[in-house]
Short mmCIF file of C-alpha atoms and ligand atoms in Angstrom, two decimals:
data_model
loop_
_atom_site.label_atom_id
_atom_site.label_comp_id
_atom_site.label_asym_id
_atom_site.label_seq_id
_atom_site.Cartn_x
_atom_site.Cartn_y
_atom_site.Cartn_z
CA MET A 1 0.00 0.00 0.00
CA ASN A 2 1.06 3.51 -0.85
CA ILE A 3 0.73 6.42 1.52
CA LYS A 4 1.43 10.06 0.76
CA ILE A 5 0.55 13.65 1.62
CA SER A 6 -1.27 16.45 -0.11
CA LYS A 7 -1.90 20.09 0.73
CA LYS A 8 -4.71 20.42 -1.78
CA ASP A 9 -8.35 20.96 -0.86
CA PRO A 10 -9.70 17.46 -0.10
CA TRP A 11 -13.05 18.30 -1.67
CA LEU A 12 -11.37 18.41 -5.09
CA PHE A 13 -9.72 14.97 -4.62
CA LYS A 14 -10.61 12.87 -7.65
CA GLY A 15 -10.51 9.42 -6.11
CA ASP A 16 -12.64 6.58 -4.86
CA MET A 17 -13.32 7.83 -1.35
CA LEU A 18 -12.84 10.92 0.77
CA VAL A 19 -12.81 10.50 4.56
CA TYR A 20 -13.48 13.01 7.34
CA CYS A 21 -13.21 12.42 11.08
CA VAL A 22 -15.67 14.11 13.43
CA ARG A 23 -16.14 14.39 17.17
CA GLN A 24 -19.36 13.38 18.85
CA VAL A 25 -20.88 16.40 20.57
CA SER A 26 -20.63 15.87 24.31
CA GLU A 27 -23.66 15.71 26.58
CA SER A 28 -22.93 19.04 28.27
CA ALA A 29 -22.24 20.85 25.00
CA ARG A 30 -25.41 19.42 23.56
CA LEU A 31 -27.52 20.90 26.37
CA GLN A 32 -25.83 24.28 26.07
CA VAL A 33 -25.93 24.61 22.32
CA SER A 34 -29.41 23.63 21.32
CA ARG A 35 -32.81 23.80 22.92
CA ASN A 36 -33.95 20.31 21.99
CA GLY A 37 -30.73 18.85 23.41
CA LYS A 38 -29.54 17.56 20.04
CA LYS A 39 -26.45 18.53 18.14
CA ALA A 40 -24.99 16.74 15.19
CA PRO A 41 -21.22 16.28 14.95
CA ILE A 42 -19.50 19.13 13.17
CA CYS A 43 -17.34 18.49 10.13
CA SER A 44 -14.41 20.62 9.02
CA GLU A 45 -15.94 20.56 5.51
CA SER A 46 -19.23 22.47 5.58
CA LYS A 47 -20.34 20.84 2.30
CA VAL A 48 -20.99 17.53 4.04
CA GLN A 49 -22.65 19.04 7.11
CA GLY A 50 -26.12 18.62 5.61
CA ASP A 51 -25.55 14.90 5.07
CA ILE A 52 -24.26 14.50 8.61
CA ASP A 53 -27.22 16.44 10.01
CA ARG A 54 -29.71 14.23 8.17
CA ALA A 55 -27.98 11.02 9.28
CA PHE A 56 -27.92 12.40 12.82
CA ALA A 57 -31.64 13.26 12.71
CA THR A 58 -32.46 9.63 11.92
CA GLY A 59 -30.30 8.53 14.83
CA ASP A 60 -28.09 6.51 12.44
CA PHE A 61 -24.90 8.46 13.04
CA THR A 62 -23.95 10.37 16.17
CA GLY A 63 -20.18 10.53 15.80
CA LYS A 64 -19.70 7.76 18.32
CA GLU A 65 -16.28 6.09 18.30
CA GLY A 66 -16.22 3.04 16.05
CA ARG A 67 -19.17 4.20 13.91
CA ASN A 68 -19.09 5.52 10.38
CA LEU A 69 -21.32 6.98 7.73
CA LEU A 70 -20.86 6.25 4.02
CA PHE A 71 -22.66 8.16 1.30
CA TYR A 72 -22.45 9.00 -2.39
CA PRO A 73 -22.30 12.74 -3.03
CA ARG A 74 -24.83 14.18 -5.47
CA PRO A 75 -23.53 15.90 -8.62
CA GLY A 76 -24.68 19.23 -7.17
CA GLN A 77 -22.22 18.86 -4.28
CA ALA A 78 -19.34 19.12 -6.75
CA CYS A 79 -17.30 16.60 -4.79
CA GLY A 80 -14.30 15.18 -6.63
CA ALA A 81 -14.54 11.78 -4.93
CA LYS A 82 -17.06 9.04 -5.70
CA ARG A 83 -17.77 8.36 -2.05
CA VAL A 84 -17.57 10.20 1.24
CA MET A 85 -17.05 8.52 4.58
CA VAL A 86 -17.44 10.26 7.91
CA VAL A 87 -15.86 8.52 10.89
CA GLY A 88 -16.81 9.07 14.52
CA LEU A 89 -14.09 9.86 17.07
CA GLY A 90 -16.48 9.79 20.05
CA GLN A 91 -16.69 12.36 22.83
CA ASP A 92 -14.05 11.07 25.26
CA ASP A 93 -10.67 12.73 25.66
CA LEU A 94 -8.59 12.17 22.55
CA ASN A 95 -5.49 9.99 22.70
CA GLY A 96 -3.29 8.16 20.23
CA GLU A 97 -5.46 5.08 20.37
CA THR A 98 -8.53 7.09 19.27
CA PHE A 99 -6.75 7.77 15.99
CA ARG A 100 -5.31 4.28 15.59
CA ALA A 101 -8.79 2.85 16.08
CA ALA A 102 -10.20 5.38 13.59
CA GLY A 103 -7.54 4.46 11.01
CA GLY A 104 -8.35 0.79 11.49
CA LEU A 105 -12.05 1.47 11.09
CA ILE A 106 -11.50 3.46 7.90
CA ALA A 107 -9.48 0.64 6.37
CA ARG A 108 -11.87 -2.07 7.45
CA ALA A 109 -15.09 -0.26 6.54
CA THR A 110 -13.64 0.75 3.18
CA GLY A 111 -12.76 -2.83 2.36
CA GLN A 112 -15.99 -4.33 3.64
CA SER A 113 -18.58 -1.99 2.20
CA SER A 114 -16.95 -0.56 -0.90
CA ARG A 115 -14.59 -1.33 -3.71
CA ALA A 116 -12.62 1.84 -3.13
CA GLU A 117 -8.88 1.49 -3.68
CA ASN A 118 -7.66 5.06 -3.79
CA ILE A 119 -8.71 7.08 -0.77
CA MET A 120 -7.98 10.42 0.85
CA VAL A 121 -8.18 11.05 4.58
CA ALA A 122 -8.57 14.65 5.69
CA ILE A 123 -6.40 15.03 8.80
CA PRO A 124 -8.62 16.67 11.44
CA GLU A 125 -6.17 19.47 12.16
CA GLU A 126 -8.88 21.53 13.82
CA LEU A 127 -8.87 19.23 16.85
CA ASP A 128 -6.90 20.08 19.97
CA PHE A 129 -4.38 17.25 19.63
CA ASP A 130 -0.72 16.96 18.63
CA ILE A 131 -0.69 16.74 14.82
CA ASN A 132 2.45 14.65 14.69
CA GLU A 133 1.03 12.00 17.04
CA MET A 134 -2.35 12.14 15.32
CA SER A 135 -0.81 11.46 11.91
CA LYS A 136 1.41 8.72 13.28
CA CYS A 137 -1.44 6.86 14.94
CA LEU A 138 -3.88 7.32 12.05
CA THR A 139 -1.25 5.95 9.68
CA GLU A 140 -0.62 2.95 11.92
CA GLY A 141 -4.32 2.21 12.13
CA LEU A 142 -4.80 2.55 8.37
CA ILE A 143 -1.92 0.26 7.44
CA LEU A 144 -2.56 -2.31 10.16
CA GLY A 145 -6.31 -2.30 9.51
CA ASN A 146 -5.75 -2.79 5.79
CA TYR A 147 -3.69 -5.93 6.37
CA GLN A 148 -4.79 -9.20 4.83
CA PHE A 149 -3.04 -12.50 4.24
CA ASN A 150 -4.36 -14.07 1.06
CA ARG A 151 -1.29 -15.80 -0.33
CA TYR A 152 -2.82 -19.24 -0.34
CA LYS A 153 -6.31 -18.37 -1.52
CA ASN A 154 -7.43 -18.50 -5.11
CA ILE A 155 -9.42 -15.30 -5.43
CA THR A 156 -11.81 -14.48 -8.21
CA LYS A 157 -12.68 -10.85 -8.75
CA GLY A 158 -15.71 -9.61 -6.86
CA ASP A 159 -15.28 -12.38 -4.29
CA ASP A 160 -14.59 -12.35 -0.62
CA PRO A 161 -12.16 -11.52 0.92
CA PRO A 162 -12.97 -7.82 0.81
CA ASN A 163 -11.23 -5.20 -1.16
CA ARG A 164 -8.01 -3.64 -0.05
CA ILE A 165 -6.94 -0.01 -0.19
CA LYS A 166 -4.05 0.59 -2.58
CA THR A 167 -3.32 4.28 -2.11
CA ILE A 168 -3.94 6.60 0.82
CA THR A 169 -3.39 10.33 0.66
CA LEU A 170 -3.37 12.28 3.89
CA ALA A 171 -4.67 15.80 3.31
CA ALA A 172 -3.32 18.50 5.61
CA ALA A 173 -2.26 22.13 5.53
CA SER A 174 0.47 21.49 8.12
CA ASP A 175 2.12 18.98 5.85
CA ARG A 176 5.54 19.00 7.52
CA LYS A 177 4.32 17.72 10.89
CA VAL A 178 1.98 15.29 9.20
CA ARG A 179 4.82 13.89 7.10
CA LEU A 180 7.00 13.24 10.15
CA GLY A 181 4.17 11.48 11.94
CA MET A 182 3.20 9.53 8.85
CA LEU A 183 6.74 8.22 8.34
CA MET A 184 6.98 7.08 11.97
CA GLY A 185 3.62 5.35 11.76
CA GLN A 186 4.41 3.81 8.41
CA ARG A 187 7.73 2.29 9.52
CA ALA A 188 6.21 0.76 12.62
CA ALA A 189 3.06 -0.52 10.92
CA GLU A 190 4.90 -1.95 7.92
CA ALA A 191 7.28 -3.75 10.26
CA ALA A 192 4.27 -5.18 12.09
CA CYS A 193 2.73 -6.33 8.80
CA GLN A 194 5.96 -8.14 7.95
CA ALA A 195 5.89 -9.88 11.31
CA ARG A 196 2.27 -10.87 10.62
CA ASP A 197 3.29 -12.26 7.23
CA MET A 198 5.99 -14.43 8.78
CA ALA A 199 3.59 -15.64 11.46
CA ASN A 200 0.80 -16.38 9.00
CA GLU A 201 3.06 -18.64 6.97
CA PRO A 202 2.39 -22.23 8.03
CA GLY A 203 5.00 -24.51 9.56
CA ASN A 204 5.71 -26.16 6.22
CA LYS A 205 6.48 -22.82 4.59
CA TRP A 206 8.25 -20.81 7.29
CA LYS A 207 11.23 -22.75 8.61
CA PRO A 208 14.44 -21.82 10.44
CA ASP A 209 16.07 -21.24 7.08
CA ASP A 210 13.41 -18.64 6.25
CA PHE A 211 14.40 -16.63 9.30
CA ALA A 212 18.00 -16.82 8.05
CA ARG A 213 16.96 -15.72 4.57
CA TYR A 214 14.91 -12.83 5.93
CA GLY A 215 17.83 -11.72 8.10
CA ARG A 216 20.30 -11.84 5.21
CA LYS A 217 17.90 -9.87 3.03
CA LEU A 218 17.55 -7.17 5.70
CA ALA A 219 21.32 -6.98 5.95
CA LYS A 220 21.66 -6.58 2.21
CA ASP A 221 18.84 -4.07 1.80
CA TYR A 222 19.67 -1.84 4.76
CA GLY A 223 23.36 -2.28 5.38
CA ILE A 224 23.19 -3.96 8.75
CA LYS A 225 25.11 -7.07 9.76
CA CYS A 226 23.62 -10.54 9.67
CA GLN A 227 25.26 -13.66 10.96
CA VAL A 228 23.68 -17.09 10.90
CA LEU A 229 24.92 -19.96 13.01
CA GLY A 230 24.06 -23.40 11.58
CA SER A 231 24.27 -26.87 13.11
CA ALA A 232 28.04 -27.09 12.92
CA GLU A 233 28.65 -23.74 14.63
CA LEU A 234 25.97 -24.41 17.22
CA LYS A 235 27.71 -27.69 18.07
CA LYS A 236 31.10 -26.02 18.23
CA LEU A 237 29.70 -23.35 20.54
CA LYS A 238 27.90 -26.01 22.63
CA MET A 239 24.45 -24.50 22.40
CA GLY A 240 23.02 -27.61 24.03
CA GLY A 241 19.51 -26.23 24.53
CA LEU A 242 18.79 -25.32 20.94
CA LEU A 243 20.41 -28.54 19.71
CA ALA A 244 18.41 -30.65 22.17
CA VAL A 245 15.08 -29.21 21.01
CA ASN A 246 16.17 -29.75 17.42
CA GLN A 247 16.98 -33.47 17.89
CA GLY A 248 13.51 -34.70 16.95
CA THR A 249 13.23 -32.92 13.61
CA ILE A 250 14.90 -33.13 10.22
CA GLU A 251 14.91 -29.32 9.85
CA PRO A 252 18.34 -27.91 10.73
CA PRO A 253 18.35 -25.32 13.55
CA LYS A 254 19.64 -21.78 13.18
CA MET A 255 20.67 -18.89 15.35
CA VAL A 256 20.01 -15.73 13.34
CA MET A 257 21.81 -12.62 14.56
CA LEU A 258 21.37 -9.06 13.32
CA GLU A 259 23.40 -6.02 14.31
CA TYR A 260 22.55 -2.40 13.83
CA ARG A 261 25.57 -0.23 14.74
CA THR A 262 25.80 3.54 14.98
CA GLY A 263 29.59 3.42 14.87
CA ARG A 264 29.65 5.54 18.02
CA LYS A 265 30.24 4.70 21.64
CA VAL A 266 26.64 4.12 22.66
CA PRO A 267 24.94 1.42 24.75
CA THR A 268 23.73 -1.78 23.08
CA LEU A 269 20.19 -3.05 23.41
CA MET A 270 19.89 -6.77 22.76
CA LEU A 271 16.62 -8.29 21.57
CA VAL A 272 15.91 -12.02 21.63
CA GLY A 273 12.86 -13.64 20.04
CA LYS A 274 11.62 -17.21 20.29
CA GLY A 275 11.59 -18.58 16.75
CA LEU A 276 9.91 -21.96 17.27
CA THR A 277 8.50 -22.56 13.79
CA PHE A 278 6.17 -25.32 14.99
CA ASP A 279 5.69 -26.63 18.50
CA SER A 280 4.18 -30.12 18.57
CA GLY A 281 5.40 -30.51 22.15
CA GLY A 282 7.91 -33.16 21.06
CA ILE A 283 7.79 -36.46 22.96
CA SER A 284 5.61 -34.64 25.54
CA LEU A 285 3.17 -34.31 22.65
CA LYS A 286 0.47 -31.67 22.83
CA PRO A 287 -3.20 -32.59 22.53
CA SER A 288 -4.26 -32.36 18.89
CA HIS A 289 -7.06 -29.85 19.51
CA GLY A 290 -5.80 -26.41 18.51
CA MET A 291 -2.31 -27.69 17.72
CA GLN A 292 -2.42 -25.86 14.37
CA ASP A 293 -1.98 -22.60 16.28
CA MET A 294 1.49 -23.72 17.29
CA LYS A 295 2.75 -22.46 13.94
CA TYR A 296 2.55 -19.10 15.73
CA ASP A 297 5.20 -20.18 18.24
CA MET A 298 7.71 -18.09 16.27
CA CYS A 299 5.92 -14.77 16.83
CA GLY A 300 8.62 -13.50 19.20
CA GLY A 301 11.28 -14.17 16.58
CA ALA A 302 9.17 -12.55 13.88
CA ALA A 303 8.68 -9.50 16.10
CA VAL A 304 12.38 -8.86 16.73
CA MET A 305 13.29 -9.41 13.07
CA ALA A 306 10.64 -6.89 12.04
CA VAL A 307 11.85 -4.44 14.68
CA MET A 308 15.34 -4.65 13.19
CA ARG A 309 13.92 -3.65 9.84
CA ALA A 310 12.34 -0.53 11.34
CA VAL A 311 15.56 0.23 13.24
CA ALA A 312 17.64 -0.13 10.10
CA GLN A 313 15.33 2.31 8.32
CA GLU A 314 15.08 4.76 11.16
CA LYS A 315 18.77 4.69 12.17
CA PRO A 316 18.60 5.86 15.78
CA ALA A 317 21.74 7.78 16.82
CA ASN A 318 22.01 6.99 20.51
CA ILE A 319 21.72 3.23 20.61
CA ASP A 320 23.10 0.10 18.98
CA VAL A 321 20.59 -2.71 18.58
CA VAL A 322 21.35 -6.40 18.14
CA ALA A 323 18.83 -9.20 17.72
CA LEU A 324 19.07 -12.95 18.16
CA VAL A 325 16.51 -15.46 16.98
CA PRO A 326 17.11 -19.06 18.02
CA THR A 327 14.98 -21.08 15.64
CA THR A 328 13.94 -24.70 15.16
CA ASP A 329 10.74 -26.70 15.25
CA ASN A 330 9.89 -29.09 18.09
CA MET A 331 9.01 -32.54 16.83
CA PRO A 332 8.88 -36.09 18.17
CA GLY A 333 11.36 -38.08 16.08
CA PRO A 334 13.46 -41.17 16.74
CA GLU A 335 16.29 -39.05 18.10
CA ALA A 336 14.06 -36.61 19.95
CA LEU A 337 14.81 -35.23 23.36
CA LYS A 338 13.08 -37.23 26.11
CA PRO A 339 11.75 -36.41 29.55
CA GLY A 340 14.48 -37.24 32.04
CA ASP A 341 17.28 -36.32 29.66
CA ILE A 342 19.85 -33.85 30.93
CA VAL A 343 21.24 -31.19 28.61
CA ARG A 344 24.02 -28.64 29.01
CA GLN A 345 23.23 -25.07 27.97
CA TYR A 346 25.72 -22.69 26.35
CA ASN A 347 26.74 -21.17 29.71
CA GLY A 348 27.46 -24.63 31.17
CA LYS A 349 24.37 -24.94 33.33
CA THR A 350 22.73 -28.37 33.18
CA VAL A 351 19.00 -28.85 32.79
CA GLU A 352 16.88 -31.87 33.56
CA ILE A 353 14.09 -32.18 31.01
CA ILE A 354 10.74 -32.70 32.70
CA SER A 355 8.68 -31.87 29.63
CA THR A 356 9.94 -31.59 26.08
CA ASP A 357 7.07 -29.14 25.60
CA ALA A 358 8.84 -26.57 27.76
CA GLU A 359 11.23 -26.05 24.85
CA GLY A 360 11.11 -22.29 24.42
CA ARG A 361 13.14 -21.62 27.54
CA LEU A 362 15.82 -24.07 26.36
CA ILE A 363 16.44 -22.30 23.06
CA LEU A 364 16.14 -18.85 24.65
CA ALA A 365 18.61 -19.77 27.39
CA ASP A 366 21.35 -20.36 24.81
CA ALA A 367 20.54 -17.18 22.92
CA LEU A 368 20.48 -15.10 26.12
CA SER A 369 23.70 -16.46 27.58
CA TYR A 370 25.56 -16.38 24.25
CA GLY A 371 24.28 -12.90 23.45
CA VAL A 372 25.11 -11.45 26.85
CA ARG A 373 28.65 -12.80 26.64
CA HIS A 374 29.21 -11.91 22.99
CA PHE A 375 27.52 -8.50 22.67
CA LYS A 376 27.86 -7.20 26.24
CA PRO A 377 24.54 -5.34 26.03
CA ALA A 378 23.45 -2.63 28.48
CA ALA A 379 20.00 -4.18 28.45
CA VAL A 380 18.20 -7.22 27.09
CA VAL A 381 14.56 -7.70 26.11
CA ASP A 382 13.27 -11.08 25.06
CA VAL A 383 9.90 -11.77 23.44
CA ALA A 384 8.39 -15.23 23.48
CA THR A 385 5.15 -17.20 23.26
CA LEU A 386 6.42 -18.99 26.31
CA THR A 387 3.58 -20.25 28.53
CA GLY A 388 -0.08 -21.16 28.29
CA ALA A 389 -0.25 -20.03 31.91
CA VAL A 390 0.03 -16.37 30.95
CA ILE A 391 -3.31 -16.73 29.15
CA ILE A 392 -4.86 -17.97 32.40
CA GLY A 393 -3.36 -15.06 34.31
CA LEU A 394 -3.81 -12.14 31.94
CA GLY A 395 -6.10 -13.38 29.19
CA HIS A 396 -5.67 -12.07 25.67
CA HIS A 397 -5.49 -8.39 26.59
CA LEU A 398 -2.12 -7.81 28.21
CA THR A 399 1.37 -9.19 27.72
CA GLY A 400 3.20 -10.59 30.74
CA LEU A 401 6.35 -8.71 31.76
CA MET A 402 9.07 -9.98 34.07
CA SER A 403 12.28 -8.14 34.78
CA ASN A 404 15.29 -7.98 37.08
CA ASP A 405 15.44 -4.18 36.80
CA ASP A 406 12.77 -1.67 37.86
CA GLY A 407 14.02 1.05 35.51
CA LEU A 408 13.93 -1.16 32.43
CA ALA A 409 10.56 -2.58 33.49
CA ALA A 410 9.20 0.97 33.72
CA GLN A 411 10.58 1.85 30.27
CA VAL A 412 9.01 -1.25 28.74
CA THR A 413 5.70 -0.54 30.48
CA GLU A 414 5.70 3.03 29.15
CA ALA A 415 6.46 1.85 25.63
CA GLY A 416 3.62 -0.64 25.94
CA ALA A 417 1.20 2.10 26.95
CA ARG A 418 2.28 4.43 24.13
CA SER A 419 1.93 1.70 21.51
CA ALA A 420 -1.33 0.30 22.96
CA GLU A 421 0.44 -3.01 23.49
CA PRO A 422 -0.01 -2.98 27.25
CA VAL A 423 2.04 -5.16 29.58
CA TRP A 424 1.62 -6.20 33.19
CA ARG A 425 4.56 -7.00 35.39
CA LEU A 426 4.66 -10.23 37.35
CA PRO A 427 7.00 -10.72 40.32
CA LEU A 428 10.30 -12.57 40.07
CA HIS A 429 11.10 -12.96 43.74
CA LYS A 430 13.87 -15.43 44.42
CA GLU A 431 11.44 -17.88 46.03
CA TYR A 432 10.22 -18.87 42.56
CA ALA A 433 13.66 -20.19 41.66
CA LYS A 434 13.13 -22.99 44.22
CA GLN A 435 10.55 -24.52 41.89
CA ILE A 436 13.08 -25.06 39.09
CA LYS A 437 15.86 -26.64 41.16
CA SER A 438 16.56 -30.21 40.07
CA GLU A 439 17.70 -33.21 42.09
CA VAL A 440 20.01 -34.38 39.36
CA ALA A 441 21.01 -31.22 37.45
CA ASP A 442 21.40 -27.49 38.10
CA LEU A 443 17.88 -26.75 36.88
CA LYS A 444 14.80 -28.48 35.56
CA ASN A 445 12.79 -27.07 32.70
CA VAL A 446 9.38 -27.19 34.42
CA GLY A 447 8.58 -25.83 37.85
CA GLY A 448 5.09 -27.29 38.22
CA ARG A 449 1.72 -25.80 37.42
CA GLU A 450 1.83 -23.10 40.05
CA ALA A 451 2.97 -19.71 38.74
CA GLY A 452 3.93 -21.32 35.44
CA THR A 453 4.63 -18.03 33.71
CA ILE A 454 6.88 -16.79 36.49
CA THR A 455 8.88 -19.99 36.85
CA ALA A 456 9.53 -19.84 33.09
CA GLY A 457 10.79 -16.28 33.63
CA ALA A 458 12.87 -17.44 36.59
CA PHE A 459 14.44 -20.07 34.34
CA LEU A 460 15.45 -17.45 31.77
CA GLN A 461 16.84 -15.22 34.51
CA GLU A 462 19.48 -17.89 35.18
CA PHE A 463 21.02 -17.05 31.79
CA VAL A 464 21.37 -13.28 31.84
CA GLY A 465 23.76 -12.91 34.78
CA GLY A 466 23.68 -9.37 36.11
CA THR A 467 22.58 -7.76 32.85
CA LYS A 468 19.42 -5.66 32.94
CA TRP A 469 16.77 -7.80 31.35
CA ALA A 470 13.06 -7.81 30.63
CA HIS A 471 11.04 -10.78 29.43
CA LEU A 472 7.77 -10.44 27.53
CA ASP A 473 5.51 -13.50 27.52
CA ILE A 474 3.27 -12.91 24.50
CA ALA A 475 1.54 -16.32 24.47
CA GLY A 476 -1.81 -14.62 25.13
CA THR A 477 -1.37 -11.63 22.84
CA ALA A 478 0.60 -12.81 19.80
CA TRP A 479 -2.64 -14.02 18.23
CA ASN A 480 -6.30 -13.76 19.29
CA PHE A 481 -5.21 -10.42 20.76
CA THR A 482 -7.93 -8.26 22.31
CA GLU A 483 -10.35 -7.24 19.56
CA LYS A 484 -9.67 -3.93 17.81
CA SER A 485 -10.37 -2.37 14.44
CA TYR A 486 -6.73 -2.67 13.41
CA ILE A 487 -5.96 -6.09 14.91
CA PRO A 488 -7.33 -9.19 13.21
CA LYS A 489 -9.75 -11.14 15.38
CA LYS A 490 -8.04 -14.35 14.45
CA GLY A 491 -4.45 -14.51 13.33
CA PRO A 492 -1.25 -12.83 14.43
CA SER A 493 -1.25 -9.36 16.00
CA ALA A 494 2.48 -8.62 15.69
CA VAL A 495 2.40 -7.58 19.33
CA GLY A 496 5.84 -6.53 20.55
CA VAL A 497 6.83 -4.90 17.27
CA ARG A 498 5.44 -1.44 17.94
CA LEU A 499 6.24 -1.70 21.66
CA LEU A 500 9.93 -2.36 20.97
CA ILE A 501 10.12 0.34 18.30
CA GLU A 502 8.69 2.81 20.83
CA LEU A 503 11.15 1.61 23.46
CA ILE A 504 14.04 2.26 21.09
CA ARG A 505 12.69 5.65 19.97
CA HIS A 506 12.52 6.84 23.57
CA TRP A 507 15.77 5.23 24.69
CA GLY A 508 17.47 7.48 27.21
CA GLY A 509 15.13 10.31 26.29
N1 BES B 601 4.57 -22.54 22.96
C1 BES B 601 4.07 -23.03 24.19
C2 BES B 601 3.30 -21.99 24.98
C3 BES B 601 1.94 -21.62 24.47
C4 BES B 601 0.83 -22.36 24.84
C5 BES B 601 1.77 -20.51 23.68
C6 BES B 601 -0.42 -21.99 24.38
C7 BES B 601 0.53 -20.15 23.24
C8 BES B 601 -0.58 -20.88 23.59
C9 BES B 601 5.22 -23.50 25.05
O1 BES B 601 6.30 -24.04 24.39
C10 BES B 601 4.68 -24.57 25.94
O2 BES B 601 4.31 -25.58 25.43
N2 BES B 601 4.63 -24.32 27.23
C11 BES B 601 4.13 -25.25 28.16
C12 BES B 601 5.05 -25.25 29.34
C13 BES B 601 4.76 -26.36 30.32
C14 BES B 601 5.12 -27.69 29.73
C15 BES B 601 5.56 -26.10 31.57
C16 BES B 601 2.73 -24.82 28.56
O3 BES B 601 2.48 -23.62 28.71
O4 BES B 601 1.87 -25.69 28.68
MN1 MN B 602 6.04 -26.12 24.00
ZN1 ZN B 603 6.56 -23.42 22.43
#
């Protein structure tokens, strides 16, 4: 999809659809302004006010958030566009999410109830809200809401799935501020769409080698560094966790590493994403019901790869960013890892395997301990679909956060709020580590049912030493994420992508 800016009068736009955003008139204003207590939303373009007034009089459109009005201007209105859409912003205090949701609604409603491909959105500059932030969030909502994954469907014209927008023009007089916001929103949203594409690919199409290919392509396109460790290197380096999980499959494992460097003396942020391309559970086989969703077990890896794309485009000046994606699938084969086996992780710690289905922590442990030693980061954030337990605790609305550092936890929480990818911190008191002590090895990979999300976090903590670290358990939010206009009801959300981009944008500032 194309997105651009115009300073021209929107009314003269010769395209498929012209969109305005309006506020609902608040209860108190309504009582003040008119005797009968009614007041239609006011549009910045007076030529559509009559249409809004008539729709309001019927009660069909009040400007409520999430509602829209679509009509076909009469020749007498001299409108350049074939259709006009008016979108409600509601009467509550405006925030970034109001505009993201509006952008999502515009994209979705356009696709569902029209065949419009070339649309213009008039930026509501008249509203008392930061134009830069408004443009950024609207752009995010538009691009994310317009996302579809149709690669494997044979589509005949005029069929479902609905139409998609091809070109969006943002109309604004203050085009400089709008452009800055648009570019920020576009980078973040396009990165998220790439993460969704990776996640949507099934287990037979997105394999460890595809992560490697994607990483190498990023390196080539944007001039960052990509290094891929294959079986031989992993063995040489003694990454016993990743190799153990890989034993049951014929797909070779990979550790994909990306480096964005400023060339200056700045702190390094290290990102780690779980890239489990399919999680059958291994010998501790999962029940078959819903197992197809385990193709999404690589959403953490997809998120950090996509973030690196945005970073490479944006080129922050005050921070180096490196990313590691340990990737394999988890299958029950003749040589598969077994419960009771003991494996040695990269940092030398031994782990007794209780369940081969607790595999994410084994591959992350190697990536964390190798990365911390090799890159000496100032801070580490890992993203992983790690535990079913986090769904029990937080549902599908918030991501679980665990951290050994209050400052970093606060930064991540802030970034989550700004990006509307909210997180909730769970405790990591040292008592939890008791649950993962083994009788026969240093650790065991399952600490029982109690506090399952936290004991998984406590396991990871054993591999970061004293480095500041935050762990995001996205098992509840990576797909089936809380319903929104710009997040698919089913399918991957790309949660983590915009959060991490926000974290990096505000690093040290
Ligand atoms: N990938 C799963 C976690 C998961 C479960 C994500 C459901 C999304 C939805 C992970 O590898 C796993 O299987 N975890 C086990 C851990 C248990 C064996 C301690 C779990 O949560 O059941
Ligand atoms: Mn598992
Ligand atoms: Zn898993």
